[in-house]
GROMACS .gro file of C-alpha atoms in nm:
model
  180
    1UNK     CA    1  23.698  -0.095  20.210
    2UNK     CA    2  23.774  -0.020  19.848
    3UNK     CA    3  23.645   0.309  19.722
    4UNK     CA    4  23.461   0.334  19.394
    5UNK     CA    5  23.453   0.677  19.238
    6UNK     CA    6  23.351   0.842  18.919
    7UNK     CA    7  23.483   1.193  18.857
    8UNK     CA    8  23.237   1.235  18.569
    9UNK     CA    9  22.927   1.183  18.780
   10UNK     CA   10  23.064   1.328  19.104
   11UNK     CA   11  22.974   1.017  19.301
   12UNK     CA   12  23.196   0.845  19.552
   13UNK     CA   13  23.085   0.535  19.732
   14UNK     CA   14  23.247   0.308  19.981
   15UNK     CA   15  23.106  -0.014  19.843
   16UNK     CA   16  22.933  -0.138  20.155
   17UNK     CA   17  22.900   0.165  20.380
   18UNK     CA   18  22.768   0.490  20.236
   19UNK     CA   19  22.713   0.695  19.924
   20UNK     CA   20  22.854   1.042  19.870
   21UNK     CA   21  22.710   1.237  19.581
   22UNK     CA   22  22.781   1.581  19.434
   23UNK     CA   23  22.447   1.759  19.390
   24UNK     CA   24  22.603   2.082  19.260
   25UNK     CA   25  22.950   2.232  19.284
   26UNK     CA   26  23.017   2.269  19.657
   27UNK     CA   27  22.703   2.078  19.759
   28UNK     CA   28  22.732   1.715  19.873
   29UNK     CA   29  22.475   1.453  19.977
   30UNK     CA   30  22.570   1.165  20.211
   31UNK     CA   31  22.355   0.859  20.283
   32UNK     CA   32  22.413   0.523  20.452
   33UNK     CA   33  22.381   0.211  20.239
   34UNK     CA   34  22.287  -0.007  20.540
   35UNK     CA   35  22.266   0.025  20.919
   36UNK     CA   36  22.606   0.151  21.029
   37UNK     CA   37  22.797   0.249  21.343
   38UNK     CA   38  23.032   0.534  21.251
   39UNK     CA   39  23.382   0.508  21.398
   40UNK     CA   40  23.681   0.742  21.361
   41UNK     CA   41  23.818   0.571  21.051
   42UNK     CA   42  23.480   0.569  20.875
   43UNK     CA   43  23.428   0.937  20.965
   44UNK     CA   44  23.767   1.026  20.816
   45UNK     CA   45  23.687   0.830  20.498
   46UNK     CA   46  23.348   0.998  20.473
   47UNK     CA   47  23.499   1.347  20.508
   48UNK     CA   48  23.777   1.269  20.260
   49UNK     CA   49  23.525   1.123  20.013
   50UNK     CA   50  23.306   1.432  20.043
   51UNK     CA   51  23.604   1.663  19.992
   52UNK     CA   52  23.716   1.461  19.689
   53UNK     CA   53  23.368   1.464  19.533
   54UNK     CA   54  23.356   1.843  19.590
   55UNK     CA   55  23.684   1.866  19.394
   56UNK     CA   56  23.880   1.999  19.690
   57UNK     CA   57  23.649   2.294  19.754
   58UNK     CA   58  23.470   2.380  20.077
   59UNK     CA   59  23.112   2.254  20.059
   60UNK     CA   60  22.768   2.235  20.215
   61UNK     CA   61  22.639   1.887  20.297
   62UNK     CA   62  22.302   1.721  20.350
   63UNK     CA   63  22.318   1.397  20.551
   64UNK     CA   64  22.048   1.130  20.556
   65UNK     CA   65  22.068   0.992  20.910
   66UNK     CA   66  21.858   0.682  20.828
   67UNK     CA   67  22.065   0.375  20.894
   68UNK     CA   68  22.310   0.546  21.129
   69UNK     CA   69  22.303   0.334  21.444
   70UNK     CA   70  22.562   0.523  21.643
   71UNK     CA   71  22.861   0.755  21.630
   72UNK     CA   72  23.172   0.695  21.841
   73UNK     CA   73  23.316   0.984  22.043
   74UNK     CA   74  23.621   0.983  21.815
   75UNK     CA   75  23.401   1.001  21.504
   76UNK     CA   76  23.206   1.293  21.655
   77UNK     CA   77  23.532   1.479  21.716
   78UNK     CA   78  23.647   1.415  21.358
   79UNK     CA   79  23.315   1.520  21.204
   80UNK     CA   80  23.261   1.827  21.422
   81UNK     CA   81  23.614   1.956  21.362
   82UNK     CA   82  23.592   1.940  20.981
   83UNK     CA   83  23.719   2.263  20.828
   84UNK     CA   84  23.595   2.201  20.473
   85UNK     CA   85  23.225   2.199  20.561
   86UNK     CA   86  23.048   2.534  20.520
   87UNK     CA   87  22.713   2.416  20.659
   88UNK     CA   88  22.545   2.081  20.731
   89UNK     CA   89  22.179   1.982  20.725
   90UNK     CA   90  22.092   1.643  20.874
   91UNK     CA   91  21.757   1.474  20.839
   92UNK     CA   92  21.587   1.161  20.964
   93UNK     CA   93  21.255   1.042  21.094
   94UNK     CA   94  21.344   0.863  21.416
   95UNK     CA   95  21.411   0.996  21.765
   96UNK     CA   96  21.754   0.826  21.747
   97UNK     CA   97  21.840   1.032  21.435
   98UNK     CA   98  21.764   1.350  21.630
   99UNK     CA   99  21.980   1.235  21.924
  100UNK     CA  100  22.273   1.149  21.696
  101UNK     CA  101  22.247   1.483  21.514
  102UNK     CA  102  22.240   1.678  21.843
  103UNK     CA  103  22.609   1.599  21.892
  104UNK     CA  104  22.691   1.850  21.618
  105UNK     CA  105  22.524   2.150  21.780
  106UNK     CA  106  22.867   2.292  21.867
  107UNK     CA  107  23.036   2.223  21.534
  108UNK     CA  108  23.239   2.514  21.391
  109UNK     CA  109  22.994   2.534  21.100
  110UNK     CA  110  22.617   2.593  21.098
  111UNK     CA  111  22.443   2.259  21.150
  112UNK     CA  112  22.072   2.179  21.186
  113UNK     CA  113  21.852   1.870  21.207
  114UNK     CA  114  21.521   1.830  21.017
  115UNK     CA  115  21.254   1.560  21.000
  116UNK     CA  116  21.272   1.533  20.618
  117UNK     CA  117  21.500   1.596  20.321
  118UNK     CA  118  21.297   1.883  20.170
  119UNK     CA  119  21.315   2.086  20.492
  120UNK     CA  120  21.686   2.008  20.527
  121UNK     CA  121  21.757   2.120  20.170
  122UNK     CA  122  21.545   2.432  20.214
  123UNK     CA  123  21.755   2.538  20.513
  124UNK     CA  124  22.085   2.430  20.361
  125UNK     CA  125  22.025   2.606  20.034
  126UNK     CA  126  21.983   2.931  20.222
  127UNK     CA  127  22.361   2.913  20.266
  128UNK     CA  128  22.532   3.009  19.941
  129UNK     CA  129  22.777   2.723  19.875
  130UNK     CA  130  22.969   2.945  19.635
  131UNK     CA  131  23.069   3.171  19.923
  132UNK     CA  132  23.418   3.077  20.039
  133UNK     CA  133  23.341   3.149  20.404
  134UNK     CA  134  22.988   3.080  20.529
  135UNK     CA  135  23.042   3.325  20.815
  136UNK     CA  136  23.073   3.604  20.557
  137UNK     CA  137  22.708   3.533  20.479
  138UNK     CA  138  22.615   3.727  20.790
  139UNK     CA  139  22.877   4.002  20.751
  140UNK     CA  140  22.917   4.082  20.383
  141UNK     CA  141  22.671   4.181  20.110
  142UNK     CA  142  22.858   4.001  19.828
  143UNK     CA  143  22.791   3.668  19.997
  144UNK     CA  144  22.416   3.675  20.033
  145UNK     CA  145  22.144   3.432  20.136
  146UNK     CA  146  21.989   3.264  19.836
  147UNK     CA  147  21.616   3.303  19.774
  148UNK     CA  148  21.403   2.990  19.803
  149UNK     CA  149  21.316   3.010  19.432
  150UNK     CA  150  21.682   3.038  19.334
  151UNK     CA  151  21.765   2.755  19.575
  152UNK     CA  152  21.520   2.521  19.407
  153UNK     CA  153  21.668   2.600  19.067
  154UNK     CA  154  22.031   2.580  19.176
  155UNK     CA  155  22.009   2.229  19.317
  156UNK     CA  156  21.733   2.088  19.103
  157UNK     CA  157  21.499   2.076  19.402
  158UNK     CA  158  21.151   2.096  19.256
  159UNK     CA  159  20.803   1.989  19.354
  160UNK     CA  160  20.715   1.619  19.362
  161UNK     CA  161  20.536   1.631  19.026
  162UNK     CA  162  20.840   1.764  18.834
  163UNK     CA  163  21.183   1.621  18.915
  164UNK     CA  164  21.399   1.752  18.632
  165UNK     CA  165  21.739   1.870  18.761
  166UNK     CA  166  21.867   2.201  18.629
  167UNK     CA  167  22.214   2.243  18.485
  168UNK     CA  168  22.443   2.520  18.604
  169UNK     CA  169  22.387   2.705  18.275
  170UNK     CA  170  22.012   2.716  18.348
  171UNK     CA  171  22.044   2.898  18.679
  172UNK     CA  172  21.848   3.219  18.716
  173UNK     CA  173  22.061   3.528  18.655
  174UNK     CA  174  22.169   3.732  18.950
  175UNK     CA  175  22.469   3.862  19.140
  176UNK     CA  176  22.701   3.588  19.256
  177UNK     CA  177  23.020   3.565  19.455
  178UNK     CA  178  23.292   3.437  19.223
  179UNK     CA  179  23.507   3.143  19.327
  180UNK     CA  180  23.864   3.227  19.426
   0.00000   0.00000   0.00000
């Protein structure tokens, strides 16, 4: 399928399948446009699209499982062997979503399933996407967990009554790990 992309907005979409959106440098959101069975080729396109939207950097990803009907064994191998993902949070509200997400329990990156987007983002944003290696999060002080308040500001996640995204220049001050 032809890919539509916009480097200015950080959005990549495969016209009929799914939407990949850059929420913040090194933070990607993936959602299905319609009910979809993910095969190896689609999984490879999804990973490549996410990597492209993240401008070639390693990234954290939040995946909306709604609309995902199934994942082939080959697609599971492709997705769970991705080396560019620092951490993944999946969310959905059906028992099938939970079953499909369970296949990633042994991925080489931290991966969790949640019943809603807010919980998924809360967990995901505890992983500093500016840290080159998520495993350093547990070993090194310079790559620290992010506070929930800082998380909400960094990704524009705010309460339901105020949905104004914050720009990078509006982030709260604090020590940060610099990009390589």
